[in-house]
Coordinates of C-alpha atoms and ligand atoms in Angstrom, one line a residue:
X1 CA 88.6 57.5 86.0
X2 CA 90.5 55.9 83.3
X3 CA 94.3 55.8 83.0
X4 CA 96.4 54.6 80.4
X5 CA 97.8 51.2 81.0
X6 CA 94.9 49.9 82.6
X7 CA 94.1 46.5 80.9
X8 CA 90.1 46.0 81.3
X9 CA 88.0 43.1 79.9
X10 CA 84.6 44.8 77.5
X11 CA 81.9 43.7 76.0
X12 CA 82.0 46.0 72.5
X13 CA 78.6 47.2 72.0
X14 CA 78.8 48.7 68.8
X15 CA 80.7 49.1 65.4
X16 CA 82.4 53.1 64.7
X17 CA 83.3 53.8 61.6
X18 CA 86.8 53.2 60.9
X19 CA 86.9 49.6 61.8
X20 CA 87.1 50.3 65.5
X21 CA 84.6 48.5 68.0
X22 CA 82.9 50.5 70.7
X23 CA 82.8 49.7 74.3
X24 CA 82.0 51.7 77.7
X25 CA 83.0 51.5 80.9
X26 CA 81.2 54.1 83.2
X27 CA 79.2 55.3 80.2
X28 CA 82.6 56.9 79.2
X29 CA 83.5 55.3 75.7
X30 CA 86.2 53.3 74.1
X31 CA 87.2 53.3 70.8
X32 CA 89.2 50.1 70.2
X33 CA 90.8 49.3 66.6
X34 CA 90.2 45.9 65.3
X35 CA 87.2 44.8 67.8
X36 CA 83.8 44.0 66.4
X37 CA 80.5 44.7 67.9
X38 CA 79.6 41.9 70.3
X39 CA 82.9 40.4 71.1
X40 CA 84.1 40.2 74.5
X41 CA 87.9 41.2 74.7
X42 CA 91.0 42.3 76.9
X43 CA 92.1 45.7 76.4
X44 CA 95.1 48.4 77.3
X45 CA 93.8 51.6 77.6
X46 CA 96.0 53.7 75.4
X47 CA 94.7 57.0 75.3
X48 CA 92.2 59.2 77.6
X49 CA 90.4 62.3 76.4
X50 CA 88.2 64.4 78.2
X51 CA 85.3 62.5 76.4
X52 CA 86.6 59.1 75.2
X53 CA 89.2 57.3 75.4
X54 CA 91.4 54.8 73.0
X55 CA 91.8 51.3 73.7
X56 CA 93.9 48.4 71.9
X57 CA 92.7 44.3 72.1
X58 CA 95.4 42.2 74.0
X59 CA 92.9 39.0 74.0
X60 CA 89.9 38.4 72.0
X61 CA 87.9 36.5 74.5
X62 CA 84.8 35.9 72.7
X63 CA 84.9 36.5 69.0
X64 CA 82.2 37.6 66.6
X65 CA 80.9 35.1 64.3
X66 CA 81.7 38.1 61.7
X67 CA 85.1 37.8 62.2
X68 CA 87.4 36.8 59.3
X69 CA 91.3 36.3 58.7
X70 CA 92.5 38.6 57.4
X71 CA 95.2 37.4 54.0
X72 CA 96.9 40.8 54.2
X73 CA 100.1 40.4 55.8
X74 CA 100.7 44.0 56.7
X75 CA 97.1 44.8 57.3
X76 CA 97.3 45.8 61.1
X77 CA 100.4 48.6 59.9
X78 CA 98.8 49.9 57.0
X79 CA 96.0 52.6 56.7
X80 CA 94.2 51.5 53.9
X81 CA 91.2 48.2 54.5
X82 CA 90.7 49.2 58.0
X83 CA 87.6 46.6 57.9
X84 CA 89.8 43.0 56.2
X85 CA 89.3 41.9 59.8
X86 CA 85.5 41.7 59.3
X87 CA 83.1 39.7 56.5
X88 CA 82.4 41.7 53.9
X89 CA 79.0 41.3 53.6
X90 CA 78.8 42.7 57.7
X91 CA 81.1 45.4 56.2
X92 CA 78.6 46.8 53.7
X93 CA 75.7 46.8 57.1
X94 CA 78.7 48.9 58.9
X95 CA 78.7 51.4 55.8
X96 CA 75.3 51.4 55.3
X97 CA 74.7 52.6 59.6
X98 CA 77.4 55.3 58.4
X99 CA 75.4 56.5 56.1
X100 CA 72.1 56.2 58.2
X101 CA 73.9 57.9 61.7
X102 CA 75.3 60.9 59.8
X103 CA 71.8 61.8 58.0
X104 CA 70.0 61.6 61.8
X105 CA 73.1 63.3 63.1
X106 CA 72.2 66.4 61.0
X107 CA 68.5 66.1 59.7
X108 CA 67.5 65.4 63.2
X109 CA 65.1 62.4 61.5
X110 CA 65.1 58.7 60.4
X111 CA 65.8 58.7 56.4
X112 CA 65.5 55.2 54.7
X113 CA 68.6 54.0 53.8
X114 CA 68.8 51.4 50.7
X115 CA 71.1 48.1 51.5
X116 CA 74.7 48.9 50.1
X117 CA 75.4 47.4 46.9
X118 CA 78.4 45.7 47.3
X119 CA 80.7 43.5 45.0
X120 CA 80.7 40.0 43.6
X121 CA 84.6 39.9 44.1
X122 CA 85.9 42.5 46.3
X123 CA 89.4 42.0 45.4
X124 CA 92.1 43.4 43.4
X125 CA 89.4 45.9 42.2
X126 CA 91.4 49.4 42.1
X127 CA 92.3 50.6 38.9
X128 CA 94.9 53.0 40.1
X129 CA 98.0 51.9 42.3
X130 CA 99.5 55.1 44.2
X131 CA 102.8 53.9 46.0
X132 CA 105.4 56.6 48.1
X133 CA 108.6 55.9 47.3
X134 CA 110.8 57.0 50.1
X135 CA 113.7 56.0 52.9
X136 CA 113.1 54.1 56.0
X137 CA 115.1 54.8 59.4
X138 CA 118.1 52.8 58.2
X139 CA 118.0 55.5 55.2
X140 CA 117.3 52.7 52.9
X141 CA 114.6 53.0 49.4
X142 CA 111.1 51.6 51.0
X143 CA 108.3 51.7 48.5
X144 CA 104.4 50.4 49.9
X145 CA 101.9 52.0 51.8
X146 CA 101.9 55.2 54.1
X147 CA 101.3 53.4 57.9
X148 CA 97.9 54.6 59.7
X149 CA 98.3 58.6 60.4
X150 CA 101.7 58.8 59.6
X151 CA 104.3 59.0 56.6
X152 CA 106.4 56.2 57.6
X153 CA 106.1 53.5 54.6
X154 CA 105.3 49.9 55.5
X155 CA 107.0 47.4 52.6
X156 CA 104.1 46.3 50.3
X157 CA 104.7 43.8 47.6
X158 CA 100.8 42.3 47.5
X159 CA 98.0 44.3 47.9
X160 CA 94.3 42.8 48.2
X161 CA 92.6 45.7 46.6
X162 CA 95.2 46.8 43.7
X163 CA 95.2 45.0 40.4
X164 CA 97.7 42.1 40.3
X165 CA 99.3 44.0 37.2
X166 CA 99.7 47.0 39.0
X167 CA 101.1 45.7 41.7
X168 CA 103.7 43.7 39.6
X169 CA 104.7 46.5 37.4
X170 CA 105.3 48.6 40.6
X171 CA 107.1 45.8 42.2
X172 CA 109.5 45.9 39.3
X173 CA 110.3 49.5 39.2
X174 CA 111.4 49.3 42.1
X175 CA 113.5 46.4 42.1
X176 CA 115.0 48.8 39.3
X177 CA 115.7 51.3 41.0
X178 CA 117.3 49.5 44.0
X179 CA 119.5 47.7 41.2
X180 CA 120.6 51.0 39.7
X181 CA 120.9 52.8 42.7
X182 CA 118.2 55.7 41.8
X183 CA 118.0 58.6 44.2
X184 CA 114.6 58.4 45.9
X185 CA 113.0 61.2 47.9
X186 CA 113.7 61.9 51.7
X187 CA 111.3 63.4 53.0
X188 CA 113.2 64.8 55.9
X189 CA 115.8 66.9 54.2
X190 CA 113.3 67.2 50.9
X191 CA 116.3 66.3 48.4
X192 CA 116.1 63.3 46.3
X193 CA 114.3 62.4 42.8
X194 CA 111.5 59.4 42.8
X195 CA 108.4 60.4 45.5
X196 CA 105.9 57.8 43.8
X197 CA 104.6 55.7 41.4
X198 CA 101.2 55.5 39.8
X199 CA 99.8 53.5 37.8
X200 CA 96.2 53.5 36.2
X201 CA 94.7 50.6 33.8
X202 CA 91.7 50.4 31.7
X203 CA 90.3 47.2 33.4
X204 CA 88.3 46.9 29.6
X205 CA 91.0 47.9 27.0
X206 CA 94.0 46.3 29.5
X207 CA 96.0 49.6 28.5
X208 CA 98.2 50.6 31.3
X209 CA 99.4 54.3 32.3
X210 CA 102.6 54.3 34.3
X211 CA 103.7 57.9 35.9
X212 CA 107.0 58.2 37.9
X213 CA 106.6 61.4 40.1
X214 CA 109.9 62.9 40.5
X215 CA 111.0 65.7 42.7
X216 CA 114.1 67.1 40.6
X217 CA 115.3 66.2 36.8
X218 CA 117.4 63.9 38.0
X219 CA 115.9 60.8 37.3
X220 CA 118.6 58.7 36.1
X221 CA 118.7 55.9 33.9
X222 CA 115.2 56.9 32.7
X223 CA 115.4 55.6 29.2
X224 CA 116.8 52.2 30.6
X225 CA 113.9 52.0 32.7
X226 CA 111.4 52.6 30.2
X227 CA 112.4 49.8 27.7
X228 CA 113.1 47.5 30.9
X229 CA 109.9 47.9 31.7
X230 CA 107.5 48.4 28.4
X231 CA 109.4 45.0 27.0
X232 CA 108.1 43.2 30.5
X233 CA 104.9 44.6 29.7
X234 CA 103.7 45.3 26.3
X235 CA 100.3 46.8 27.7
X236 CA 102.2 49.5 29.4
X237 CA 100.7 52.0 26.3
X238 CA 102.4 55.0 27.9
X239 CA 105.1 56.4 30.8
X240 CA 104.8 60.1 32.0
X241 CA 107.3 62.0 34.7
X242 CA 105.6 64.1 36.6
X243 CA 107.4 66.7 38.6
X244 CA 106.4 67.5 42.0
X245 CA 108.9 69.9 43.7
X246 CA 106.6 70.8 46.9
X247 CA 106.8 69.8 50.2
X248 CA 103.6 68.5 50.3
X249 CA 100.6 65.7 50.9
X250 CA 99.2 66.3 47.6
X251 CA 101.0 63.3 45.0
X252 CA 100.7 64.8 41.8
X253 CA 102.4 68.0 40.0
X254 CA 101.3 70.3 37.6
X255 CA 103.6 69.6 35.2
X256 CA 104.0 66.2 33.1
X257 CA 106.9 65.1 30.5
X258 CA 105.8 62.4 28.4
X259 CA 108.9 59.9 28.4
X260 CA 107.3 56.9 26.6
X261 CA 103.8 56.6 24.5
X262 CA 101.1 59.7 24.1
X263 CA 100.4 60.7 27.8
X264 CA 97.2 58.7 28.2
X265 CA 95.5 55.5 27.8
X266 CA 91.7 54.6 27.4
X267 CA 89.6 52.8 29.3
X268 CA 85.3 51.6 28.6
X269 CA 82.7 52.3 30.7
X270 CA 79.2 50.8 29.3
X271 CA 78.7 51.8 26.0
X272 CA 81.5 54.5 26.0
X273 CA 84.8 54.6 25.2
X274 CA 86.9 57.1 27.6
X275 CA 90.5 58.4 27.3
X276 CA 92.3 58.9 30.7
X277 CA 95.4 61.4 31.6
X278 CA 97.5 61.5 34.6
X279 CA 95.7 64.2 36.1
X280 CA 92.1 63.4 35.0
X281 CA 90.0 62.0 38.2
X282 CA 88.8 58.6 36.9
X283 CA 87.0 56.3 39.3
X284 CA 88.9 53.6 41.0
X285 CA 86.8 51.1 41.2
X286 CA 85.1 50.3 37.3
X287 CA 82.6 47.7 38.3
X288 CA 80.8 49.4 40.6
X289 CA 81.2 52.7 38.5
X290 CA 78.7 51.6 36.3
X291 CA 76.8 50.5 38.8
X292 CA 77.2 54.2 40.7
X293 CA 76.3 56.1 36.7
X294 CA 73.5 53.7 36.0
X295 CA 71.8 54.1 39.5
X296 CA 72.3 58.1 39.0
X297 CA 71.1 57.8 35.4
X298 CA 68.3 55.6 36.6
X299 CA 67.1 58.0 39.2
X300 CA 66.4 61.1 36.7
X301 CA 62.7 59.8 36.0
X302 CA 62.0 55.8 36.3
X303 CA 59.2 55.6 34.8
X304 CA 59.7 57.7 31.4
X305 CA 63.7 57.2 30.7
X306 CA 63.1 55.0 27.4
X307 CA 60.5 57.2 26.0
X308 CA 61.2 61.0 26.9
X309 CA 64.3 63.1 25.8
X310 CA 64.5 65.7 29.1
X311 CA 65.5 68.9 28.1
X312 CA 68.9 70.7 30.3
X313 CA 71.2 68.8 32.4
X314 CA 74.2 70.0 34.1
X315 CA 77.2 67.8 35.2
X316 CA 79.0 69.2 37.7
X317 CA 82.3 68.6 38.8
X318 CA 82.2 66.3 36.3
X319 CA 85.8 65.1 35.4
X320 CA 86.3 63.1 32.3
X321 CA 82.9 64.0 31.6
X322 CA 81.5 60.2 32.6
X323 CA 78.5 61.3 34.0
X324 CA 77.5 63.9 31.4
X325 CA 78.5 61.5 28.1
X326 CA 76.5 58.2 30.4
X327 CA 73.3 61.0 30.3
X328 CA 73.8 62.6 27.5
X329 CA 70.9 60.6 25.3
X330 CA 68.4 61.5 27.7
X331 CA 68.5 65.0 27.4
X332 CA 69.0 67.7 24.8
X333 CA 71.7 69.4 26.2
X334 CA 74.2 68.6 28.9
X335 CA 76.4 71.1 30.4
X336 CA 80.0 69.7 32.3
X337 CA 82.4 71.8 34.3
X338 CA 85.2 71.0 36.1
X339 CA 88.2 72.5 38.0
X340 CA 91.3 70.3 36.2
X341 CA 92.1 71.7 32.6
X342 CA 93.9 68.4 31.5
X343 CA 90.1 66.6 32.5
X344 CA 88.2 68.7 30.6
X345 CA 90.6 68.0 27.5
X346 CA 89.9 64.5 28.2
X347 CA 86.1 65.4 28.2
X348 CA 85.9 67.1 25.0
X349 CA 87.8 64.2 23.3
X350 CA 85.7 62.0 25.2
X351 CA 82.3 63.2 23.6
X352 CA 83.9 63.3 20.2
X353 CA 84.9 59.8 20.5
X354 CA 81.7 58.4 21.4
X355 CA 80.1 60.7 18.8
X356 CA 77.8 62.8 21.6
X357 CA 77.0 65.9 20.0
X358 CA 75.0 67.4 22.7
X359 CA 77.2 67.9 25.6
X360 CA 79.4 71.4 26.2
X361 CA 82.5 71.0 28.7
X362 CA 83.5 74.0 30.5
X363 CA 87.1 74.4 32.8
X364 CA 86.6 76.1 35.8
X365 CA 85.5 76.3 39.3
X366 CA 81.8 75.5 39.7
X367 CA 81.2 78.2 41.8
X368 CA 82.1 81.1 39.1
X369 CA 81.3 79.1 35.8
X370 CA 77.9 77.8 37.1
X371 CA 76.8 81.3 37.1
X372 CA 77.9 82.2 33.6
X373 CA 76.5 78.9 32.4
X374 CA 73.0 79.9 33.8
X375 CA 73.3 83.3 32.4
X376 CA 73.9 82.3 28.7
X377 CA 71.2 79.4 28.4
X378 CA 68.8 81.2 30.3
X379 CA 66.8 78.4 31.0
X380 CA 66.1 76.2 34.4
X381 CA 68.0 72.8 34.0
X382 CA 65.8 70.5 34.7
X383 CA 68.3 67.5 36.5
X384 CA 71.5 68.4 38.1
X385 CA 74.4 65.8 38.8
X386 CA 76.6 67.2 41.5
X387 CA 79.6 64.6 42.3
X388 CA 81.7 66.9 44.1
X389 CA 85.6 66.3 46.3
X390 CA 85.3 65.0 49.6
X391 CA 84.3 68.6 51.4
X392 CA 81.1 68.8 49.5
X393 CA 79.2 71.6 47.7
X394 CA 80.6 75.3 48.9
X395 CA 77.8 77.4 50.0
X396 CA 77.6 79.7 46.6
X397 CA 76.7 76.5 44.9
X398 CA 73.8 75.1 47.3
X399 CA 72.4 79.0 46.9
X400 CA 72.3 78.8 43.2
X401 CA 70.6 75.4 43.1
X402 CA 68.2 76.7 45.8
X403 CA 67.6 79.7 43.9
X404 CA 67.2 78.2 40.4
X405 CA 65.7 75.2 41.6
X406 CA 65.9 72.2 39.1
X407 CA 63.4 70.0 39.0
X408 CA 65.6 67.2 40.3
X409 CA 69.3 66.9 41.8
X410 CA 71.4 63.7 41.4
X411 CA 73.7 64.2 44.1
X412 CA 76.9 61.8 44.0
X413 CA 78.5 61.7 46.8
X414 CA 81.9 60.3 48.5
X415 CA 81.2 61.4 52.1
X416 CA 78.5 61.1 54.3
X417 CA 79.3 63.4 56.5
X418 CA 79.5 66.5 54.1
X419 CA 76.9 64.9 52.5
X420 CA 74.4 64.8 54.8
X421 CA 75.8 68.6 55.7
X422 CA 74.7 69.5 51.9
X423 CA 71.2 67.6 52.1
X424 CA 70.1 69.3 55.4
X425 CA 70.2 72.6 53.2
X426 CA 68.8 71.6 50.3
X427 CA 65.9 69.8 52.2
X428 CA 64.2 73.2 52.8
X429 CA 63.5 73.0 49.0
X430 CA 63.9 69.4 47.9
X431 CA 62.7 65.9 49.0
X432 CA 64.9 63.1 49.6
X433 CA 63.5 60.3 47.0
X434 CA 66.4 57.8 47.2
X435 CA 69.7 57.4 49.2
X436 CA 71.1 54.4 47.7
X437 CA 75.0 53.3 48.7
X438 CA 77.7 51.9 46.3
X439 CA 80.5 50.0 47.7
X440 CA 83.3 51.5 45.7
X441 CA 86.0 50.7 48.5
X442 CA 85.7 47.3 49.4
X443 CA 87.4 46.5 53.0
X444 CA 87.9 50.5 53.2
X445 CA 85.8 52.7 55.5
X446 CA 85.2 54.6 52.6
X447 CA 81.4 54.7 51.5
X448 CA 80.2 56.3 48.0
X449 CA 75.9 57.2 47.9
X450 CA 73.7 58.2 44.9
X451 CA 70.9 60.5 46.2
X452 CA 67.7 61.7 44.4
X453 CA 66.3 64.8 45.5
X454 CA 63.1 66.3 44.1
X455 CA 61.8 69.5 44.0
X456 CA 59.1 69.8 46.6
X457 CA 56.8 72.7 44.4
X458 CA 57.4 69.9 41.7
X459 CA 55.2 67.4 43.8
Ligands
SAM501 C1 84.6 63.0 42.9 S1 85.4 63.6 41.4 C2 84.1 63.3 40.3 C3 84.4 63.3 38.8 C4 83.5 62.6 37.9 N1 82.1 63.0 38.1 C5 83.6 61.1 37.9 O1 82.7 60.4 38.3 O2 84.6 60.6 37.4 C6 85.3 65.3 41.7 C7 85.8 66.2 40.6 O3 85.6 67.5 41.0 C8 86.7 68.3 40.5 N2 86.7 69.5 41.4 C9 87.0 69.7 42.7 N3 86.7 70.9 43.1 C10 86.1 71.6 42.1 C11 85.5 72.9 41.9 N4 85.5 73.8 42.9 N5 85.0 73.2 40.7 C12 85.0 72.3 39.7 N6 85.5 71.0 39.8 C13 86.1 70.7 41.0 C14 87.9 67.4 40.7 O4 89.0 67.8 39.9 C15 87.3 66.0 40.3 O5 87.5 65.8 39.0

């Protein structure tokens, strides 16, 4: 039986999915952060379970030839790129046997997987910076990266994955507030004004959004900040306070006060021009957006895209309205909804912007406006995009769909695990055409996946 403390030499026999190698003494497994499948390494047992246990590498003591050096300096501390320690182009096979091991897991078959489609340059490739702001033990202002499972901050000054400006405009924020002594949040006795700092660029249009999320009005020296910062950097197009007064995970407010510019920037996508607000979702990662829309977009029909306007789509949870505005020429109509009202403002400005006449954006949950929708068109839709939050479709939704049955479903998803979930209902009605992976997370376990479905009375 395992104890904790024991040191033990492995072989790791295989890769899990957050960056953790896999080895087993007895049968009984060992999950051990940082090891890569094949190596041979010394470990401490940290952790036993009734079915597993956790382990941590004292020695490598034969390394993978996928192993790389990692250039973050507080990569082991922070919970972000839990795969920099591994070659990237290994990491896309990892996120590619996620994808395949949570479709068996539930469809109880084999399902052909497409290679990941990784980047060129996985670097400095997020578009949005989110940095807590807090106090570390000595009860001074920390600002970086929340540390694996926990809300203790670890300093960050570089990140990898964040775009250099970002990360410099962030950097000098908080220098300012250091200099000027600004009250940040503690989030032991929940007093305290600055929480975070986020900050969103159009990677096209350079136009930067910066929001300061504050927990009280007291943010002092506000107006000193602003022209400090906008005359650093002239493509800061906009600075927005947003107050979040709850004792809570989730980083943004309800409320916004624009302190500097009009409240949002714009940023292009392909052929379209898109305006972003603070609490719009907007992907993070705009290179391999376009290549996530135009493998959706592709997937609708191959063969007769160029030639044949398709009559209903529906977009849903569909944000800005990306997904709807990138379709919108192949269809006659296109219906978006979406839960955030400030999005589907940015939608309907969107369309009008890039002169699409044929799309209708509605605010709401999917679950009760879906319904309506389908009620006052009265017609089948014949392709549905579904790009839902991280938990998936809600059972309502996969009944309606099963009920109305479109002749195709587009199903974009940011988790395998709920996605393969959704798929194993839908596959009483649908075949799966087409499961191909995006790597919209470089060096992150994170795994995004476009899936074609057809409708099997359709065949
Ligand atoms: C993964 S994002 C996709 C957004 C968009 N399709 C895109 O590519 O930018 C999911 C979106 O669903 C919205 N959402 C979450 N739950 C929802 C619900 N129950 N009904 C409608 N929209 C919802 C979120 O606000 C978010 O904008």
């Amino acid at each position: 039986m395992l104890e904790k403390n024991q040191i033990y030499q492995v072989k790791i026999i295989d890769d899990g999915y957050q960056g953790e190698g896999i080895a087993k003494i007895d049968n009984f497994p060992i999950f051990i952060q940082g090891a890569i499948k094949g190596e041979e390494v010394k470990i401490k047992i940290l952790k036993v379970q009734s079915s597993f246990a956790y382990g941590k590498i004292i020695e490598i003591i034969k390394q993978a030839k996928n192993r790389v050096e990692s250039e973050c300096k507080v990569y082991n501390k922070c919970g972000g790129c839990n795969l920099r320690h591994i070659d990237y182009e290994y990491t896309l096979k990892i996120k590619k046997a996620i994808v395949q091991n949570c479709l068996y897991k539930a469809l109880n078959k084999n399902i052909e997987v497409k290679d990941v489609i990784g980047m060129k340059k996985p670097m400095f490739y997020r578009n949005k910076l989110q940095y807590p702001i807090g106090l570390n033990k000595n009860k001074q202002a920390v600002m970086g990266v929340y540390s694996n499972r926990t809300h203790n901050i670890v300093p960050v000054s570089k990140c990898y994955i964040q775009n250099k400006i970002c990360n410099e405009i962030a950097n000098d924020i908080f220098e300012f507030i250091n200099k000027n002594n600004i009250s940040v949040y503690d989030e032991v006795t929940l007093k305290g004004t600055v929480r975070h700092i986020v900050i969103r660029i159009g990677v096209k249009t350079n136009e930067i959004l910066v929001t300061i999320v504050v927990n009280d009005n007291n943010l002092k020296k506000d107006k000193e900040l602003v022209e400090y910062i906008t005359k650093k950097y002239p493509n800061i197009k906009t600075i927005v306070k947003n107050y979040n007064t709850k004792n809570t995970n989730v980083i943004l407010g309800d409320r916004n006060e624009i302190i500097y510019g009009s409240g949002y920037i714009y940023d292009i996508l392909g052929e379209y021009k898109f305006k972003i607000s603070p609490l719009s979702f907007y992907q993070v990662n705009p290179i391999q957006t376009e290549i996530l829309y135009n493998t959706a977009i592709k997937s609708i029909e191959k063969n007769s895209l160029a030639d044949k306007q398709i009559d209903i789509a529906l977009d849903l949870y569909c944000g800005i309205g990306t997904i709807g505005i990138f379709a919108s020429k192949y269809f006659k109509k296109v219906y978006g909804i979406e839960k955030v009202k400030q999005a589907i403002d940015d939608a309907k400005e969107n369309a009008k912007i890039n002169n699409v006449e044929n799309i209708e954006f509605h605010v709401g949950d999917v679950e009760e406006i879906l319904p309506q929708i389908l009620k006052n068109i009265n017609k089948t839709p014949n392709v549905v995009f579904v790009d839902p939050p991280r938990k998936g479709l809600d059972n309502k939704t996969i009944d309606v769909l099963k009920k109305i049955q479109p002749e195709k479903i587009i199903y974009i998803s940011c988790n395998p695990a709920t996605l393969a979930r959704d798929l194993k209902e839908l596959e009483e009605k649908y075949l799966i055409k087409e499961i191909q992976p995006v790597d919209m997370f470089p060096y992150t376990s994170h795994v995004e996946c476009v899936v074609a479905m057809i409708l099997k009375e359709h065949l």
